[in-house]
Amino acid sequence: MSKHTLAGLSLSSSLVAAAGFQNGTDEGLIMEKFNQLLDSGMGVITLGSFTLPVNEGNEAKYGPPVYYYDSRQGKTYNSMGLANVGAEAALRMAPSMVAKGHAQDKIIIFSGSPLGSLEHGTSVEQAYLLARKFLDSPADLVEINLSCPNVVTEEGGRKPVMGYDVESVTELLEKVTNDLEVSRLGFKLPPYMSDEEQELVSEIARLLNKVRPGFITVANTIPGQV
């Protein structure tokens, strides 16, 4: 038995399968990949990221390619566009997946991500609603993905990725602190690589330390590499 814990939960292994390993718009394929992970050495499986509506992703919208693996450099490039079955389907699948996970001594995290569209509310409103829905599900823990997408402004333009937008992070953390069980909630942050981004780290850290979430996921895919 591993001596490691996550958000107060004992882990059978300190290995965590990040969101994206088992995602897409095909529920059967999601379950197939999930079952493969159940037989792995992972102690934690993260499902999603899920958005409020079904999201077809970039390949369905714009065509291939959206994925490339460079075997010489060992680098993977992708622009999947958060293809997923949507929050309601995820909630429908949750009881079975969590039960299967627990039978194999796995912790199950549900990951939610806002879309860069105001159709379903601001990014903060979407993230908050996803957190509330998933915290009410059988999932052991809930991750909110702040590493994508770009935040849409009222004028229709784009703010930075949510994790780079201190104003949006502040608003979201205030909402979840007031209303939700923060001890079961985690946040996925983008990488802070440029000089400008690194200047944000102390402020983001201050905000997170004030809230004391259950866990932090760092770092997501490095953006803008191609």
Tab-separated table of C-alpha atoms in Angstrom:
chain	number	residue	atom	x	y	z
A	1	MET	CA	0.000	0.000	0.000
A	2	SER	CA	1.331	3.432	-0.974
A	3	LYS	CA	1.951	5.936	1.787
A	4	HIS	CA	0.789	8.722	-0.492
A	5	THR	CA	-2.448	10.669	-0.111
A	6	LEU	CA	-4.349	13.144	-2.272
A	7	ALA	CA	-6.737	15.651	-0.697
A	8	GLY	CA	-6.785	13.443	2.381
A	9	LEU	CA	-7.570	10.229	0.470
A	10	SER	CA	-5.181	7.262	0.698
A	11	LEU	CA	-3.773	6.108	-2.627
A	12	SER	CA	-2.941	2.577	-3.731
A	13	SER	CA	-0.285	4.151	-5.978
A	14	SER	CA	1.112	7.656	-6.320
A	15	LEU	CA	0.681	7.524	-10.134
A	16	VAL	CA	-2.137	9.696	-11.477
A	17	ALA	CA	-3.667	9.410	-14.961
A	18	ALA	CA	-4.219	12.983	-16.124
A	19	ALA	CA	-7.364	14.168	-17.878
A	20	GLY	CA	-7.404	13.447	-21.598
A	21	PHE	CA	-6.332	9.798	-21.535
A	22	GLN	CA	-9.958	8.719	-21.838
A	23	ASN	CA	-12.032	11.411	-23.458
A	24	GLY	CA	-13.892	12.157	-26.661
A	25	THR	CA	-17.461	12.002	-27.935
A	26	ASP	CA	-17.757	8.184	-28.058
A	27	GLU	CA	-18.988	6.851	-24.695
A	28	GLY	CA	-18.025	3.300	-25.650
A	29	LEU	CA	-14.445	4.327	-26.401
A	30	ILE	CA	-14.242	6.296	-23.159
A	31	MET	CA	-15.259	3.179	-21.227
A	32	GLU	CA	-12.789	1.043	-23.182
A	33	LYS	CA	-9.894	3.349	-22.324
A	34	PHE	CA	-11.109	3.643	-18.747
A	35	ASN	CA	-11.120	-0.142	-18.370
A	36	GLN	CA	-7.535	-0.234	-19.667
A	37	LEU	CA	-6.506	2.237	-16.991
A	38	LEU	CA	-8.258	0.140	-14.341
A	39	ASP	CA	-5.762	-2.635	-15.103
A	40	SER	CA	-2.784	-0.266	-14.876
A	41	GLY	CA	-0.658	0.774	-11.928
A	42	MET	CA	-2.474	4.076	-11.600
A	43	GLY	CA	-3.770	5.011	-8.174
A	44	VAL	CA	-5.900	7.859	-9.509
A	45	ILE	CA	-7.817	8.217	-12.783
A	46	THR	CA	-8.920	11.662	-13.981
A	47	LEU	CA	-11.924	11.622	-16.314
A	48	GLY	CA	-12.547	14.410	-18.812
A	49	SER	CA	-12.119	17.285	-19.070
A	50	PHE	CA	-15.864	17.633	-19.574
A	51	THR	CA	-17.636	20.791	-20.716
A	52	LEU	CA	-21.259	21.742	-20.015
A	53	PRO	CA	-22.502	20.921	-23.539
A	54	VAL	CA	-21.300	18.116	-25.789
A	55	ASN	CA	-18.225	19.440	-27.586
A	56	GLU	CA	-17.173	17.846	-30.875
A	57	GLY	CA	-13.603	19.126	-30.774
A	58	ASN	CA	-11.371	20.587	-33.450
A	59	GLU	CA	-11.169	17.591	-35.802
A	60	ALA	CA	-14.948	17.470	-36.257
A	61	LYS	CA	-15.115	21.235	-36.694
A	62	TYR	CA	-12.037	21.912	-38.808
A	63	GLY	CA	-10.686	18.553	-39.969
A	64	PRO	CA	-7.405	16.740	-39.265
A	65	PRO	CA	-4.641	16.772	-38.235
A	66	VAL	CA	-5.170	17.536	-34.550
A	67	TYR	CA	-2.560	15.123	-33.149
A	68	TYR	CA	1.074	14.401	-34.018
A	69	TYR	CA	3.813	12.439	-32.248
A	70	ASP	CA	7.431	13.243	-33.123
A	71	SER	CA	9.253	9.977	-32.416
A	72	ARG	CA	12.688	11.541	-32.851
A	73	GLN	CA	12.122	14.290	-30.291
A	74	GLY	CA	9.697	12.341	-28.125
A	75	LYS	CA	7.209	15.199	-28.291
A	76	THR	CA	3.457	15.028	-28.755
A	77	TYR	CA	1.613	17.914	-30.373
A	78	ASN	CA	-2.152	18.218	-30.188
A	79	SER	CA	-5.036	20.572	-30.721
A	80	MET	CA	-7.875	18.255	-29.722
A	81	GLY	CA	-10.202	21.081	-28.708
A	82	LEU	CA	-11.706	19.371	-25.641
A	83	ALA	CA	-13.808	16.848	-27.559
A	84	ASN	CA	-16.114	15.283	-24.948
A	85	VAL	CA	-19.588	13.904	-24.258
A	86	GLY	CA	-20.675	16.825	-22.072
A	87	ALA	CA	-21.436	17.140	-18.379
A	88	GLU	CA	-24.826	15.409	-18.360
A	89	ALA	CA	-23.479	12.269	-20.048
A	90	ALA	CA	-20.510	12.313	-17.684
A	91	LEU	CA	-22.831	12.467	-14.697
A	92	ARG	CA	-24.850	9.568	-16.121
A	93	MET	CA	-21.685	7.481	-16.475
A	94	ALA	CA	-20.278	8.499	-13.086
A	95	PRO	CA	-21.860	5.880	-10.774
A	96	SER	CA	-20.651	2.945	-12.878
A	97	MET	CA	-17.157	4.355	-13.427
A	98	VAL	CA	-16.641	5.302	-9.788
A	99	ALA	CA	-17.882	1.881	-8.625
A	100	LYS	CA	-15.488	0.142	-11.024
A	101	GLY	CA	-12.665	2.385	-9.888
A	102	HIS	CA	-13.273	1.692	-6.223
A	103	ALA	CA	-13.405	-2.054	-6.893
A	104	GLN	CA	-9.835	-1.746	-8.243
A	105	ASP	CA	-8.752	0.568	-5.394
A	106	LYS	CA	-8.606	3.641	-7.662
A	107	ILE	CA	-9.529	7.214	-6.765
A	108	ILE	CA	-11.703	8.866	-9.450
A	109	ILE	CA	-11.452	12.557	-10.330
A	110	PHE	CA	-13.939	14.306	-12.620
A	111	SER	CA	-12.400	17.225	-14.498
A	112	GLY	CA	-14.497	20.119	-15.809
A	113	SER	CA	-13.495	22.859	-18.214
A	114	PRO	CA	-15.306	25.994	-19.376
A	115	LEU	CA	-15.585	26.621	-23.084
A	116	GLY	CA	-14.358	29.856	-24.638
A	117	SER	CA	-17.915	30.845	-25.521
A	118	LEU	CA	-20.459	33.059	-23.775
A	119	GLU	CA	-23.355	30.885	-24.988
A	120	HIS	CA	-23.273	28.916	-21.725
A	121	GLY	CA	-22.216	31.800	-19.503
A	122	THR	CA	-18.871	33.360	-18.736
A	123	SER	CA	-15.910	31.074	-18.145
A	124	VAL	CA	-16.239	31.706	-14.412
A	125	GLU	CA	-19.941	30.833	-14.448
A	126	GLN	CA	-19.295	27.656	-16.449
A	127	ALA	CA	-16.422	26.572	-14.187
A	128	TYR	CA	-18.496	27.169	-11.064
A	129	LEU	CA	-21.474	25.225	-12.403
A	130	LEU	CA	-19.266	22.302	-13.442
A	131	ALA	CA	-17.670	22.250	-9.987
A	132	ARG	CA	-21.082	22.221	-8.312
A	133	LYS	CA	-22.473	19.485	-10.564
A	134	PHE	CA	-19.454	17.208	-10.195
A	135	LEU	CA	-19.168	17.726	-6.429
A	136	ASP	CA	-22.750	16.437	-6.227
A	137	SER	CA	-21.739	13.310	-8.194
A	138	PRO	CA	-20.145	10.102	-6.811
A	139	ALA	CA	-16.681	11.305	-7.955
A	140	ASP	CA	-14.102	11.259	-5.181
A	141	LEU	CA	-12.560	14.570	-6.231
A	142	VAL	CA	-13.247	17.293	-8.784
A	143	GLU	CA	-10.713	19.181	-10.910
A	144	ILE	CA	-11.474	22.506	-12.573
A	145	ASN	CA	-9.359	23.103	-15.653
A	146	LEU	CA	-7.975	26.659	-15.645
A	147	SER	CA	-5.442	25.868	-18.355
A	148	CYS	CA	-7.886	26.238	-21.243
A	149	PRO	CA	-9.627	27.817	-23.009
A	150	ASN	CA	-9.195	31.497	-23.721
A	151	VAL	CA	-11.688	33.664	-21.832
A	152	VAL	CA	-14.169	35.546	-24.032
A	153	THR	CA	-14.676	39.244	-23.286
A	154	GLU	CA	-18.026	41.048	-23.425
A	155	GLU	CA	-16.849	42.659	-26.662
A	156	GLY	CA	-16.222	39.234	-28.214
A	157	GLY	CA	-12.441	39.392	-28.012
A	158	ARG	CA	-10.152	37.117	-26.028
A	159	LYS	CA	-8.540	37.400	-22.648
A	160	PRO	CA	-5.612	35.094	-21.844
A	161	VAL	CA	-6.134	31.432	-20.929
A	162	MET	CA	-8.111	31.466	-17.685
A	163	GLY	CA	-5.154	30.496	-15.494
A	164	TYR	CA	-3.295	33.552	-16.798
A	165	ASP	CA	-6.215	35.884	-16.050
A	166	VAL	CA	-5.961	36.894	-12.377
A	167	GLU	CA	-9.317	38.678	-12.443
A	168	SER	CA	-11.164	35.536	-13.591
A	169	VAL	CA	-9.294	33.280	-11.141
A	170	THR	CA	-10.107	35.674	-8.281
A	171	GLU	CA	-13.809	35.734	-9.186
A	172	LEU	CA	-13.997	31.938	-9.478
A	173	LEU	CA	-12.188	31.268	-6.203
A	174	GLU	CA	-14.453	33.700	-4.357
A	175	LYS	CA	-17.548	31.907	-5.694
A	176	VAL	CA	-16.375	28.384	-4.851
A	177	THR	CA	-15.133	29.410	-1.399
A	178	ASN	CA	-18.521	30.831	-0.494
A	179	ASP	CA	-20.640	27.965	-1.823
A	180	LEU	CA	-18.743	24.689	-2.343
A	181	GLU	CA	-16.772	21.987	-0.542
A	182	VAL	CA	-13.279	23.203	-1.398
A	183	SER	CA	-11.516	20.265	0.287
A	184	ARG	CA	-12.654	17.969	-2.579
A	185	LEU	CA	-11.877	20.514	-5.264
A	186	GLY	CA	-8.653	20.965	-7.221
A	187	PHE	CA	-7.470	23.296	-9.953
A	188	LYS	CA	-5.400	22.546	-13.042
A	189	LEU	CA	-3.032	25.396	-13.856
A	190	PRO	CA	-1.273	26.221	-17.114
A	191	PRO	CA	2.539	26.387	-17.231
A	192	TYR	CA	3.951	29.814	-16.386
A	193	MET	CA	6.923	29.966	-18.746
A	194	SER	CA	7.434	33.449	-20.189
A	195	ASP	CA	8.701	36.329	-18.077
A	196	GLU	CA	5.249	37.909	-18.196
A	197	GLU	CA	3.549	34.687	-17.097
A	198	GLN	CA	6.034	34.071	-14.287
A	199	GLU	CA	5.163	37.457	-12.827
A	200	LEU	CA	1.667	36.031	-12.194
A	201	VAL	CA	2.855	33.083	-10.102
A	202	SER	CA	3.059	34.863	-6.740
A	203	GLU	CA	-0.445	36.325	-7.135
A	204	ILE	CA	-1.988	33.015	-8.262
A	205	ALA	CA	-0.238	31.261	-5.366
A	206	ARG	CA	-1.540	33.865	-2.907
A	207	LEU	CA	-5.096	33.344	-4.137
A	208	LEU	CA	-4.834	29.554	-3.899
A	209	ASN	CA	-3.249	29.657	-0.451
A	210	LYS	CA	-6.149	31.778	0.735
A	211	VAL	CA	-8.685	29.218	-0.522
A	212	ARG	CA	-6.701	26.059	0.393
A	213	PRO	CA	-8.137	23.706	-2.288
A	214	GLY	CA	-7.767	19.954	-1.961
A	215	PHE	CA	-5.093	19.699	-4.663
A	216	ILE	CA	-3.340	21.466	-7.531
A	217	THR	CA	-2.554	19.959	-10.946
A	218	VAL	CA	0.547	21.380	-12.673
A	219	ALA	CA	1.240	21.839	-15.447
A	220	ASN	CA	-0.947	21.319	-18.459
A	221	THR	CA	0.111	21.103	-22.111
A	222	ILE	CA	2.532	23.859	-23.095
A	223	PRO	CA	0.547	26.144	-25.444
A	224	GLY	CA	1.614	27.650	-28.746
A	225	GLN	CA	4.428	25.259	-29.638
A	226	VAL	CA	3.630	25.024	-33.361
